[in-house]
mmCIF file of C-alpha atoms in Angstrom:
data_model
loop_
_atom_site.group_PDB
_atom_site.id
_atom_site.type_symbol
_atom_site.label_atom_id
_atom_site.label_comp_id
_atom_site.label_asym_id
_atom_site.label_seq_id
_atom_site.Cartn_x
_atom_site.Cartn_y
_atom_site.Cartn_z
ATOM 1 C CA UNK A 70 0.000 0.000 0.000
ATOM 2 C CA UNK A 71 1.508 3.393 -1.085
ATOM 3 C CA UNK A 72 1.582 6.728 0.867
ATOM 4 C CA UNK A 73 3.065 9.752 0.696
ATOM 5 C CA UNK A 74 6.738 9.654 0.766
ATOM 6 C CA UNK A 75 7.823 10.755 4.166
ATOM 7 C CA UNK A 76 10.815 13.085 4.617
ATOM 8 C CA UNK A 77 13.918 11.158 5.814
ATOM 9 C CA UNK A 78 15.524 14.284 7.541
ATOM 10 C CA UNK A 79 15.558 12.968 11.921
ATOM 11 C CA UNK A 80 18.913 11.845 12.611
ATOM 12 C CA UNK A 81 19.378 8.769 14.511
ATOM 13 C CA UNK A 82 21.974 7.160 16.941
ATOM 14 C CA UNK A 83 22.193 3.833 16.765
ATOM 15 C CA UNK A 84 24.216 0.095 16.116
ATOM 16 C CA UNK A 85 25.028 -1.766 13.110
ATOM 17 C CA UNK A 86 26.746 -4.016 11.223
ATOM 18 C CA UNK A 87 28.593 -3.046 8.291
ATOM 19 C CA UNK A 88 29.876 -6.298 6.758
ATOM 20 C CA UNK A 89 29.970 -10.144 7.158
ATOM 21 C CA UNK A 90 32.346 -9.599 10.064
ATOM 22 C CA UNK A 91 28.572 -8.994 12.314
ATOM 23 C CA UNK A 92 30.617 -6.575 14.385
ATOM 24 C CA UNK A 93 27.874 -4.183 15.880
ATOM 25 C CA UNK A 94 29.262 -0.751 15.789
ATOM 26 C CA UNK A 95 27.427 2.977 16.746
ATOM 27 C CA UNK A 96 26.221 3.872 13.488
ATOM 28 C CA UNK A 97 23.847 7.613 12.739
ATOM 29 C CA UNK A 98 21.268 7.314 9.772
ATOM 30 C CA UNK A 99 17.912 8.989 9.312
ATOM 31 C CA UNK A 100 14.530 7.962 9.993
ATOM 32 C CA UNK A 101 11.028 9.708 8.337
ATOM 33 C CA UNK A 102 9.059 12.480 10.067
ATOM 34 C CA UNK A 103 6.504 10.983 11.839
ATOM 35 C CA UNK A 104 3.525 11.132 9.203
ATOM 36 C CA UNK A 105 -0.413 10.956 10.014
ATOM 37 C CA UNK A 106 -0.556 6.983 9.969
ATOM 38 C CA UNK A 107 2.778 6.974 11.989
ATOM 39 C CA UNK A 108 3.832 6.259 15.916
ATOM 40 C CA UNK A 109 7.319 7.664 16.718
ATOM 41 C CA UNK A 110 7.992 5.341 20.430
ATOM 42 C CA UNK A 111 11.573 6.281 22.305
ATOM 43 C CA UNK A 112 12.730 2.836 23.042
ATOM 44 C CA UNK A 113 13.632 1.955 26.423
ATOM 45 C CA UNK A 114 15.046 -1.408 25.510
ATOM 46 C CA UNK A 115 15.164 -4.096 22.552
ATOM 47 C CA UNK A 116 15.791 -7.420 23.106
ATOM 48 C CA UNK A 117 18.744 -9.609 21.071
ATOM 49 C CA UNK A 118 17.075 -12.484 18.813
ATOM 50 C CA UNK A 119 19.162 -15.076 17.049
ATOM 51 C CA UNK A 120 17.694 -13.899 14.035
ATOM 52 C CA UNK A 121 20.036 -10.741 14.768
ATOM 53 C CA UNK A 122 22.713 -12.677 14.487
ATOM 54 C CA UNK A 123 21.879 -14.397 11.427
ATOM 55 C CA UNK A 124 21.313 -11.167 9.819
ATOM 56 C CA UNK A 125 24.896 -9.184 11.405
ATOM 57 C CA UNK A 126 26.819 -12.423 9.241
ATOM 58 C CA UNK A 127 25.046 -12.561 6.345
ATOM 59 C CA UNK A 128 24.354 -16.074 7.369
ATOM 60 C CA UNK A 129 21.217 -16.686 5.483
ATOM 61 C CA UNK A 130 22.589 -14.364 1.915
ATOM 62 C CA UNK A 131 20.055 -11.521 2.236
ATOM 63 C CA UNK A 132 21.525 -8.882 4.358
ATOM 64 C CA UNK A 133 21.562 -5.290 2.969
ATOM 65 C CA UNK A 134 24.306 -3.776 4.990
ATOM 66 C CA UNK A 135 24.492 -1.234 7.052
ATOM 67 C CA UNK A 136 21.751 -3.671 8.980
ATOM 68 C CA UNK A 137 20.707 -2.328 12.188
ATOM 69 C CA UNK A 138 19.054 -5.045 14.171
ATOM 70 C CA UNK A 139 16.505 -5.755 16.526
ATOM 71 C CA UNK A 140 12.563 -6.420 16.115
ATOM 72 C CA UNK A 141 12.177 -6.819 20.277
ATOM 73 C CA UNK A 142 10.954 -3.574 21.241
ATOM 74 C CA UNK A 143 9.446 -1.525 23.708
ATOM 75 C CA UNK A 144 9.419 2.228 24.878
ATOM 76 C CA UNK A 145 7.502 4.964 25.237
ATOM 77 C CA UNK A 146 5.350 7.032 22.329
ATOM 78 C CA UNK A 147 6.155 10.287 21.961
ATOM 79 C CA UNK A 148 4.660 11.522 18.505
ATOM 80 C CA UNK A 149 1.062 10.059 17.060
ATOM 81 C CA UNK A 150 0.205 11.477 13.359
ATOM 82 C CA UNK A 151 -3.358 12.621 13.011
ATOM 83 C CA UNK A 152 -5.188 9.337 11.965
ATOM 84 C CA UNK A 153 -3.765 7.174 15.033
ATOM 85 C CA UNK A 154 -6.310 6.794 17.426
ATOM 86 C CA UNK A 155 -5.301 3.729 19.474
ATOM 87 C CA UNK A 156 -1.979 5.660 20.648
ATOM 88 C CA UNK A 157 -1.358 8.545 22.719
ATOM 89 C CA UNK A 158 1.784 9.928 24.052
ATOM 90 C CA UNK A 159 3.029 8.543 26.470
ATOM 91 C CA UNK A 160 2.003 5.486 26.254
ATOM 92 C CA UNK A 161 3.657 1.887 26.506
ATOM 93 C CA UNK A 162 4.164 0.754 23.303
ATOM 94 C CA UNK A 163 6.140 -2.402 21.497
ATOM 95 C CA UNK A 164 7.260 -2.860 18.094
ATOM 96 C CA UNK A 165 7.932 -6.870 16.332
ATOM 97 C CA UNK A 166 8.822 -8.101 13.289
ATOM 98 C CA UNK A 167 6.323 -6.638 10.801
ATOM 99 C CA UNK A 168 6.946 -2.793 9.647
ATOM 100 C CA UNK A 169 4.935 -3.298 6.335
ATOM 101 C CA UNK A 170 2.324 -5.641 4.513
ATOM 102 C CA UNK A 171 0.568 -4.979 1.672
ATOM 103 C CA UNK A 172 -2.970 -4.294 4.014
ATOM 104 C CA UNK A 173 -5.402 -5.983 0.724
ATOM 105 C CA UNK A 174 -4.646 -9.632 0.243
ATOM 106 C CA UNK A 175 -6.715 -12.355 1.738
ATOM 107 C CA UNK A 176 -4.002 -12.944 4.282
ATOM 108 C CA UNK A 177 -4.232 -9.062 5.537
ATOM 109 C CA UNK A 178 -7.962 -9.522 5.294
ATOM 110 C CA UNK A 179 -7.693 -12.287 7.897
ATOM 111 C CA UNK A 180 -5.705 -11.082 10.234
ATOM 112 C CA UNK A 181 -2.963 -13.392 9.368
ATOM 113 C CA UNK A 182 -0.685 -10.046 7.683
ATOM 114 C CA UNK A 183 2.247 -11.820 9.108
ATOM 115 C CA UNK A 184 1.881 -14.306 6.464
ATOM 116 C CA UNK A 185 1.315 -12.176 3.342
ATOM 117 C CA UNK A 186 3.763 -12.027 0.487
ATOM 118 C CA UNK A 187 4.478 -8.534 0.482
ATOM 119 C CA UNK A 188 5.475 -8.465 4.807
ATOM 120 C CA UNK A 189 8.294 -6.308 4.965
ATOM 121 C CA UNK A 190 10.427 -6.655 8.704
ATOM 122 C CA UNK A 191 11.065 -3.802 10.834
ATOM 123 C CA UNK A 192 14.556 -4.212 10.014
ATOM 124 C CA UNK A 193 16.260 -5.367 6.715
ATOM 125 C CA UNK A 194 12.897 -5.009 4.471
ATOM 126 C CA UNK A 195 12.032 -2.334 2.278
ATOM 127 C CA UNK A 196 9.392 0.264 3.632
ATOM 128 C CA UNK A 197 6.023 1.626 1.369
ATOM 129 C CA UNK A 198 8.400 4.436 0.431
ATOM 130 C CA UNK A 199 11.346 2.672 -0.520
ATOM 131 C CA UNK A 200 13.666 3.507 2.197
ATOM 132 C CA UNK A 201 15.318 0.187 3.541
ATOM 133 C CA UNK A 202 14.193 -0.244 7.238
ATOM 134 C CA UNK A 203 16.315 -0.245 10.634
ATOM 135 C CA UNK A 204 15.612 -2.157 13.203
ATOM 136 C CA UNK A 205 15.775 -1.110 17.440
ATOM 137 C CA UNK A 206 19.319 -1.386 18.120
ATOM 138 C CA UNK A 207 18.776 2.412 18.388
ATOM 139 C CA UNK A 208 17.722 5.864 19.739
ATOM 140 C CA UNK A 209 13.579 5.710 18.707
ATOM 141 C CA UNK A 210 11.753 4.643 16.005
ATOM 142 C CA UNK A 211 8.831 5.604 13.246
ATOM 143 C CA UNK A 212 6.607 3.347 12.871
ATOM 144 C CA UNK A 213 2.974 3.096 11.390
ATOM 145 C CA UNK A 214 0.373 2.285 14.153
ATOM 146 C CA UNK A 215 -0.937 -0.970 12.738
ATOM 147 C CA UNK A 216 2.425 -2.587 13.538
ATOM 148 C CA UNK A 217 2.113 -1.611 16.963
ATOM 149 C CA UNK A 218 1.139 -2.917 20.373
ATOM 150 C CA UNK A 219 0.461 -2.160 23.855
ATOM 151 C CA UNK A 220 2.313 -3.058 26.784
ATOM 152 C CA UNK A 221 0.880 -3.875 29.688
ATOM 153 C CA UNK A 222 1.354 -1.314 32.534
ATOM 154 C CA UNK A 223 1.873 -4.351 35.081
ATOM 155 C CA UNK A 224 5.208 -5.904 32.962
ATOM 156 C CA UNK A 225 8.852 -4.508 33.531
ATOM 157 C CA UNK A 226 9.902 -3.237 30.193
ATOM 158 C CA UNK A 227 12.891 -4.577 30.097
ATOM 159 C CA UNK A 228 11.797 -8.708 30.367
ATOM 160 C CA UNK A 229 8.751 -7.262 28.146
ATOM 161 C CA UNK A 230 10.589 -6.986 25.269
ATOM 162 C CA UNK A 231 11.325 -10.668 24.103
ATOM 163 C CA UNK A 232 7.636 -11.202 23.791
ATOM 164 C CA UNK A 233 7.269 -9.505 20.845
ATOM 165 C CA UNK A 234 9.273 -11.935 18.695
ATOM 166 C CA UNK A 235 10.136 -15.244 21.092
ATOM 167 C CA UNK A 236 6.749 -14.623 22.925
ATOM 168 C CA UNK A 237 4.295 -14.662 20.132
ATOM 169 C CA UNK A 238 6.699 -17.071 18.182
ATOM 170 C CA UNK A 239 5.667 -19.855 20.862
ATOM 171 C CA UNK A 240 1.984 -18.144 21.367
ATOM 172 C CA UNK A 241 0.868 -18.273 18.421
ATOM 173 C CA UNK A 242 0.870 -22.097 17.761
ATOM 174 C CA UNK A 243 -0.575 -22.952 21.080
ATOM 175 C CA UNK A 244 -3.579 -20.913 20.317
ATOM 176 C CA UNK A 245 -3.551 -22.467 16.630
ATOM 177 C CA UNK A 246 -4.167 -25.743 18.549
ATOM 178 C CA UNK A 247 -6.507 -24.842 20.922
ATOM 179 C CA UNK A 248 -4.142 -25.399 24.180
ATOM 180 C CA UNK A 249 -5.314 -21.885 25.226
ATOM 181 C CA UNK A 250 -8.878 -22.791 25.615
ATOM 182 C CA UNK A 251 -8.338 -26.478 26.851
ATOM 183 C CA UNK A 252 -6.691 -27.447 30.021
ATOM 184 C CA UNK A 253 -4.615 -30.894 30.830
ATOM 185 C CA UNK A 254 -2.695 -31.751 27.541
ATOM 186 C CA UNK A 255 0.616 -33.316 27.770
ATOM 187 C CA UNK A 256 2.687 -30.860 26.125
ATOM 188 C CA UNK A 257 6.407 -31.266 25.108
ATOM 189 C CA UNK A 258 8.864 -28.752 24.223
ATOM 190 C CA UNK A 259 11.949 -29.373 21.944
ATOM 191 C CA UNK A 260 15.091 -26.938 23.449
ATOM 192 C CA UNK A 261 15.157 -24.994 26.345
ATOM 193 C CA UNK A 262 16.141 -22.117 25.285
ATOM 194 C CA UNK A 263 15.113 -17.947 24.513
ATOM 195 C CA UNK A 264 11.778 -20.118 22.478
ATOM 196 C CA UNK A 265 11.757 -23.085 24.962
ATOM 197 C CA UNK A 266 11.418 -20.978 27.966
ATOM 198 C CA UNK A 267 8.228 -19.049 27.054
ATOM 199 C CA UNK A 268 6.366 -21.887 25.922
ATOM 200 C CA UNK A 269 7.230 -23.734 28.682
ATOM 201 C CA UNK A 270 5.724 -20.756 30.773
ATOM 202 C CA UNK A 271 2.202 -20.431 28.474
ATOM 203 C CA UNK A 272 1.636 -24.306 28.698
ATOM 204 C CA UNK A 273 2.176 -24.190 32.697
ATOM 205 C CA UNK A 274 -0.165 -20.841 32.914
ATOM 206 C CA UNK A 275 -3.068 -23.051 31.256
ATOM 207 C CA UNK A 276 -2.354 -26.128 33.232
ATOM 208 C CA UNK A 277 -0.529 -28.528 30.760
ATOM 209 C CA UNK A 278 1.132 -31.023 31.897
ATOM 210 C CA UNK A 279 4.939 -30.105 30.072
ATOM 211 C CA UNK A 280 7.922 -32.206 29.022
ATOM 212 C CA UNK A 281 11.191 -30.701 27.861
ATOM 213 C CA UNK A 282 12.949 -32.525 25.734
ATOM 214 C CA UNK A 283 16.482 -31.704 25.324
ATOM 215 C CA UNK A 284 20.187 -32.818 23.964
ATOM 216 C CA UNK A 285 21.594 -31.627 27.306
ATOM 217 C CA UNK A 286 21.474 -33.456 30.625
ATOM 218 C CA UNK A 287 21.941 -30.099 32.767
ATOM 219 C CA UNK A 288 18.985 -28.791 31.211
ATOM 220 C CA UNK A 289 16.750 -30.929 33.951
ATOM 221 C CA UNK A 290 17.643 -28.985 37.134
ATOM 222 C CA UNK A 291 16.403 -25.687 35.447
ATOM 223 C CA UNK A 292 13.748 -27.536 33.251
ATOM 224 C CA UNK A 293 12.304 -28.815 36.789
ATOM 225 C CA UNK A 294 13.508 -26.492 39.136
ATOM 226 C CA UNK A 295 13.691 -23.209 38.037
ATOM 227 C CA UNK A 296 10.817 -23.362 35.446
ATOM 228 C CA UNK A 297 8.267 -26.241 37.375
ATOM 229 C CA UNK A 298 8.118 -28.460 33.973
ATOM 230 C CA UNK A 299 6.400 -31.817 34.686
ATOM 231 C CA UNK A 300 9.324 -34.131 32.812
ATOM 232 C CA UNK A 301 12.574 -34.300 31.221
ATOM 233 C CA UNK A 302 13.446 -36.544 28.429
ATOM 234 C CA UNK A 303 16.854 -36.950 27.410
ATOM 235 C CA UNK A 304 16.717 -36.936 23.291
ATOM 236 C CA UNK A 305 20.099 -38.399 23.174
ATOM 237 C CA UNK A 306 19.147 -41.275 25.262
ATOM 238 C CA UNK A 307 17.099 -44.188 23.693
ATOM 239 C CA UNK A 308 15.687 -45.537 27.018
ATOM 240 C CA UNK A 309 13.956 -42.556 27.714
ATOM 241 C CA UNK A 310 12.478 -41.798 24.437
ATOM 242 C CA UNK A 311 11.288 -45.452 23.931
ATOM 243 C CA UNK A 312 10.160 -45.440 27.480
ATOM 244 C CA UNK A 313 7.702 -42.080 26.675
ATOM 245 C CA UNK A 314 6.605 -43.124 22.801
ATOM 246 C CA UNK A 315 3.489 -42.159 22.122
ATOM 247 C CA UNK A 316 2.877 -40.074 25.410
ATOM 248 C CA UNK A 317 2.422 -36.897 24.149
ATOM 249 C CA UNK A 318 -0.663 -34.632 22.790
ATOM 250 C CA UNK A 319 1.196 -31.902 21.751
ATOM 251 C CA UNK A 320 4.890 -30.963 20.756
ATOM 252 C CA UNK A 321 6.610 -27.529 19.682
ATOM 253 C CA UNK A 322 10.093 -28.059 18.164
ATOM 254 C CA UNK A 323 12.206 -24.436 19.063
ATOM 255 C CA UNK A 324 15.351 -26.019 17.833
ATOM 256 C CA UNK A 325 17.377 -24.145 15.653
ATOM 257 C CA UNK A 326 20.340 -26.908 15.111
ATOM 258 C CA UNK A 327 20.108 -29.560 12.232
ATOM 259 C CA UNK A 328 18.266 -32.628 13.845
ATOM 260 C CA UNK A 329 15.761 -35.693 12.798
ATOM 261 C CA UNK A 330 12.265 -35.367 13.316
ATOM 262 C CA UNK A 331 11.692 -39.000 13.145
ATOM 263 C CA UNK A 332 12.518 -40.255 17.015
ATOM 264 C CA UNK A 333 10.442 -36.620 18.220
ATOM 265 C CA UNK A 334 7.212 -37.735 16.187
ATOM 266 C CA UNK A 335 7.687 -41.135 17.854
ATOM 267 C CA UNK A 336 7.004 -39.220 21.308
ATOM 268 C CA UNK A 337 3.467 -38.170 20.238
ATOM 269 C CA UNK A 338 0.126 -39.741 20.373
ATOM 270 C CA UNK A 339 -2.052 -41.064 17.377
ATOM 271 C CA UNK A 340 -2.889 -37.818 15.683
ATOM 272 C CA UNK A 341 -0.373 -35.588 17.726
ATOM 273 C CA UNK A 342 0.714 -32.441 16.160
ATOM 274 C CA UNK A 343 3.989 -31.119 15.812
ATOM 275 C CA UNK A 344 4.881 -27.762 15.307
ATOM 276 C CA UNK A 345 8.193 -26.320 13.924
ATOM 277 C CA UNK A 346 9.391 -22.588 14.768
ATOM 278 C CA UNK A 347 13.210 -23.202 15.161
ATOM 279 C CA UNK A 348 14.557 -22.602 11.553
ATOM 280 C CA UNK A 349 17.768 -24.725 11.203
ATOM 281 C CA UNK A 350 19.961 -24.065 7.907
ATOM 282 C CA UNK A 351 19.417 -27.733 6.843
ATOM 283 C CA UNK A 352 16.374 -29.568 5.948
ATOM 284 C CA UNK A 353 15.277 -31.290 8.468
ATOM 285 C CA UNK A 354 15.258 -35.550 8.276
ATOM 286 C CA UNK A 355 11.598 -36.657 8.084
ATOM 287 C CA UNK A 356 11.144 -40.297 8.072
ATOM 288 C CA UNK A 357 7.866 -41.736 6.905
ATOM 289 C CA UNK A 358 6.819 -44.057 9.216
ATOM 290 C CA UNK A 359 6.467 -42.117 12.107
ATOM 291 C CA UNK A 360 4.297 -40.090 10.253
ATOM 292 C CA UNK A 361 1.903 -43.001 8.707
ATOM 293 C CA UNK A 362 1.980 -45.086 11.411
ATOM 294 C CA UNK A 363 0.631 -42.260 13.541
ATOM 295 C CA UNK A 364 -1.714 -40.666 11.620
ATOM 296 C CA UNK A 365 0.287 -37.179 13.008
ATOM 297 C CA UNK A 366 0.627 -34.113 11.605
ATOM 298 C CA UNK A 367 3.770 -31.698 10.936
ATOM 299 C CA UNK A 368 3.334 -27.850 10.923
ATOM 300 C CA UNK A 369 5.344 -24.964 10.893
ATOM 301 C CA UNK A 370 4.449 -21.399 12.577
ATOM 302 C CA UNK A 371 5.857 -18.044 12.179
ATOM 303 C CA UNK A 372 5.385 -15.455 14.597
ATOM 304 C CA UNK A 373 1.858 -13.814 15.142
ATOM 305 C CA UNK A 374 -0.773 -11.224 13.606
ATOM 306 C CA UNK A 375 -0.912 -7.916 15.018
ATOM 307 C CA UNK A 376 -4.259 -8.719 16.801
ATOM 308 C CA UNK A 377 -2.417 -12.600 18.017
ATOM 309 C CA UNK A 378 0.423 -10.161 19.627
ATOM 310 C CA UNK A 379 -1.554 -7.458 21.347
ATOM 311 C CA UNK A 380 -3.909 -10.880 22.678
ATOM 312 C CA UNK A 381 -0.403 -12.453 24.102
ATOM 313 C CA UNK A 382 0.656 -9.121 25.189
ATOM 314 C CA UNK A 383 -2.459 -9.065 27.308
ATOM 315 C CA UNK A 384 -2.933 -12.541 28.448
ATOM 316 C CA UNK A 385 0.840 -12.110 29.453
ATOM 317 C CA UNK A 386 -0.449 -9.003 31.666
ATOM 318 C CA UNK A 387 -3.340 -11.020 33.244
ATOM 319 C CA UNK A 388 -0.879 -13.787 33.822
ATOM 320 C CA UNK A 389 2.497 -11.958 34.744
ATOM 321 C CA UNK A 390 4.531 -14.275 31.988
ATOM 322 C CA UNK A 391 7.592 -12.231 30.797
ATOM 323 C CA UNK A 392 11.182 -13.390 29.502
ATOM 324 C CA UNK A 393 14.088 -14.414 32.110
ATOM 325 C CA UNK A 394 16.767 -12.262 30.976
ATOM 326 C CA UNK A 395 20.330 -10.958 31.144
ATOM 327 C CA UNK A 396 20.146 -7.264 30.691
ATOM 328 C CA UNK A 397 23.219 -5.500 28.788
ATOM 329 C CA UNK A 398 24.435 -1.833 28.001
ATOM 330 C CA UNK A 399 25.032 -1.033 24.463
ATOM 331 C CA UNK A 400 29.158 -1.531 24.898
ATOM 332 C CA UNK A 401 28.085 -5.069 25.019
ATOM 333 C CA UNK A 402 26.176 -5.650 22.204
ATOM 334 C CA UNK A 403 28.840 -7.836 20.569
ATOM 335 C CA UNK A 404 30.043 -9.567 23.733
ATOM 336 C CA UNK A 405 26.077 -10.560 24.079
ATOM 337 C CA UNK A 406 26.098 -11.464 20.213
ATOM 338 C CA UNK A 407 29.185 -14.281 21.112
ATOM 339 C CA UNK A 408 27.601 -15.669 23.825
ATOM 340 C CA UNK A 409 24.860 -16.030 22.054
ATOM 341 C CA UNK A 410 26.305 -18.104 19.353
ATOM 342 C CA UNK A 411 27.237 -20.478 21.895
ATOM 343 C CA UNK A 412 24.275 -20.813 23.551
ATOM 344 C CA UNK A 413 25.455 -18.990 26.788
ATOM 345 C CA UNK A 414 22.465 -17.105 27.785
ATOM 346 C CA UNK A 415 19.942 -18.112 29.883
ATOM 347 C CA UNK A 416 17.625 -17.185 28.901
ATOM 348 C CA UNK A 417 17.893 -13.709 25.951
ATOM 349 C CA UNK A 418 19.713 -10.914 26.291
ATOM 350 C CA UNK A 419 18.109 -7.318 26.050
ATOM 351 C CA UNK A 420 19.763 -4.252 25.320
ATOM 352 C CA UNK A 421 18.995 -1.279 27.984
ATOM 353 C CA UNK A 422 18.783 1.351 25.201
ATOM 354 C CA UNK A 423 17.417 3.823 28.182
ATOM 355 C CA UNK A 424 20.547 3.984 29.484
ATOM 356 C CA UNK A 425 22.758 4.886 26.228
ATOM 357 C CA UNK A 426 20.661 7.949 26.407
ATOM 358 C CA UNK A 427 19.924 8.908 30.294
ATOM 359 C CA UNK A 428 16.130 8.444 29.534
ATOM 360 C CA UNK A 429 14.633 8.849 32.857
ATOM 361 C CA UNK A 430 11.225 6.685 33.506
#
């Protein structure tokens, strides 16, 4: 959809990467005025997605450098244009993925704009105008207002922010399969990790009953412990996943590493449903069998709808679910970046933009 072309004159401070190195370094560009369909939000933080990462390298062939990264993000509005009547200054607002669909195809009709073929991401894409998009590894951000959410008042800001990408990642699939509305499914979860974490969280809030399955035996103490899962299977261990075959109603696979879906598929009932969000470079193996002789179903998921993200934002208010995170200052951006490679977070890092710029809350 086409609109007037907006004046690219506000200077920005921000992060990016310049080349395949993914070395995140301060970076000024410009942003558009903030025109009548637009929300201009100060960001207060913006959380660090492995997607980020993917994008810094170049990993995945489509990166348009300078890329400034980041589609976790929440702050504060400070400019509404004159057809935005949802916002207000001041408000608590957060930002995703999507910066642009094309607002006419059936998918946009449906509320299912995430899925359209014209989607454009908040960083990376290409705007209505034609101006290449930057993401919230910086200062504030334009943005129009049917890309954007509320936050609730009751959520810190800060452990907010992942929900806007890992949150409604894992949110939107459990609503696709009714395990919002129904109560005492047996529910596993492939990885414990920045995905694993939150779904583990929305399946407990409804009363699942959750497995974790995972590659890594120290996983159990936290699985158990520190997040009050139900069971532990250990993937790598063919005891326990012959001892728990068909066991399962429900899985969500949030692994991003090449693995076989054959010996997961054997975990789930007769017509259990699997659902893929992790998006590993490789295809994934997918034997037959498990799939025949269980009458089960493979799926994949991306992210959320507007609508889906302001209903997680909200049921995440009524329920107090937010991200456990390890909060850094923008001189650790790359540091974070490396550890996240290797896994060493527990469970996403988010960037405390607020502080770059002495924004007092």
């Amino acid at each position: 959809m086409a609109q007037t072309t907006p004046n690219h004159t506000q200077s920005v401070s921000g992060w990016a990467a310049h080349d395949p190195s993914g070395k995140i370094v301060p970076y000024t560009f410009k942003r558009r005025e903030n025109g009548v369909d637009d929300v201009t939000i100060k960001i207060l933080y913006c959380g660090i997605c492995h997607t980020d990462l993917h994008h810094a390298k170049n990993d995945w062939g489509i990166t348009m450098y300078p890329v400034v990264p980041g589609h976790e993000i929440v702050g504060i509005v400070t400019k509404v244009g004159n057809n935005v009547t949802k916002f207000s200054v001041g408000d608590r607002a957060g930002v995703g993925c999507l910066a642009a669909t094309c607002l006419k195809c059936e998918y946009c009709r449906e509320g299912q704009e995430n899925y359209c073929d014209e989607v454009q991401f908040v960083y990376n894409g290409i705007f209505w105008d034609g101006s290449i998009t930057y993401g919230g590894y910086s200062e504030f951000i334009v943005v129009d207002h049917r890309y954007v959410v509320r936050v609730p008042d009751n959520l810190p800001m800060d452990a907010a922010a992942p929900l806007l990408c890992a949150g409604i990642t894992v949110y939107s699939p459990l609503k696709d399969n009714n395990l919002l509305e129904t109560r005492g499914k047996r529910v596993g979860v492939v990885g414990l990790g920045g995905l694993g974490h939150v779904a583990v969280k929305f399946a407990k809030a409804f009363d699942h009953h959750v497995t974790v399955i995972s590659t890594s035996p120290s996983k159990e103490k936290e699985a158990k412990e520190r997040l009050g899962v139900d069971d532990f299977i250990l993937s790598t261990n063919p005891q326990q996943m012959l001892s728990n075959k068909r066991s399962l109603d429900f899985i969500l696979d949030t692994v991003s590493a090449h693995h076989s879906l054959g010996p997961i598929l054997e975990l789930l009932k007769v017509n259990g449903t699997l659902v893929i969000v992790g998006a590993p470079d490789k295809p994934f193996d997918l034997p037959s069998f498990p799939l025949i002789f269980g009458k089960r179903v493979v799926k994949g998921s991306m992210i959320g709808s507007i609508e889906e993200t302001q209903d997680m934002m909200d049921l995440c208010g009524k329920h107090n679910i937010t991200c456990d995170i390890e909060v850094v200052n923008t001189n650790r951006i790359n540091e974070a970046l490396d550890r996240l490679a290797k896994n060493d977070v527990k469970y996403r890092f988010v960037i405390d933009i607020a502080a770059e710029f002495s924004i007092k809350l």
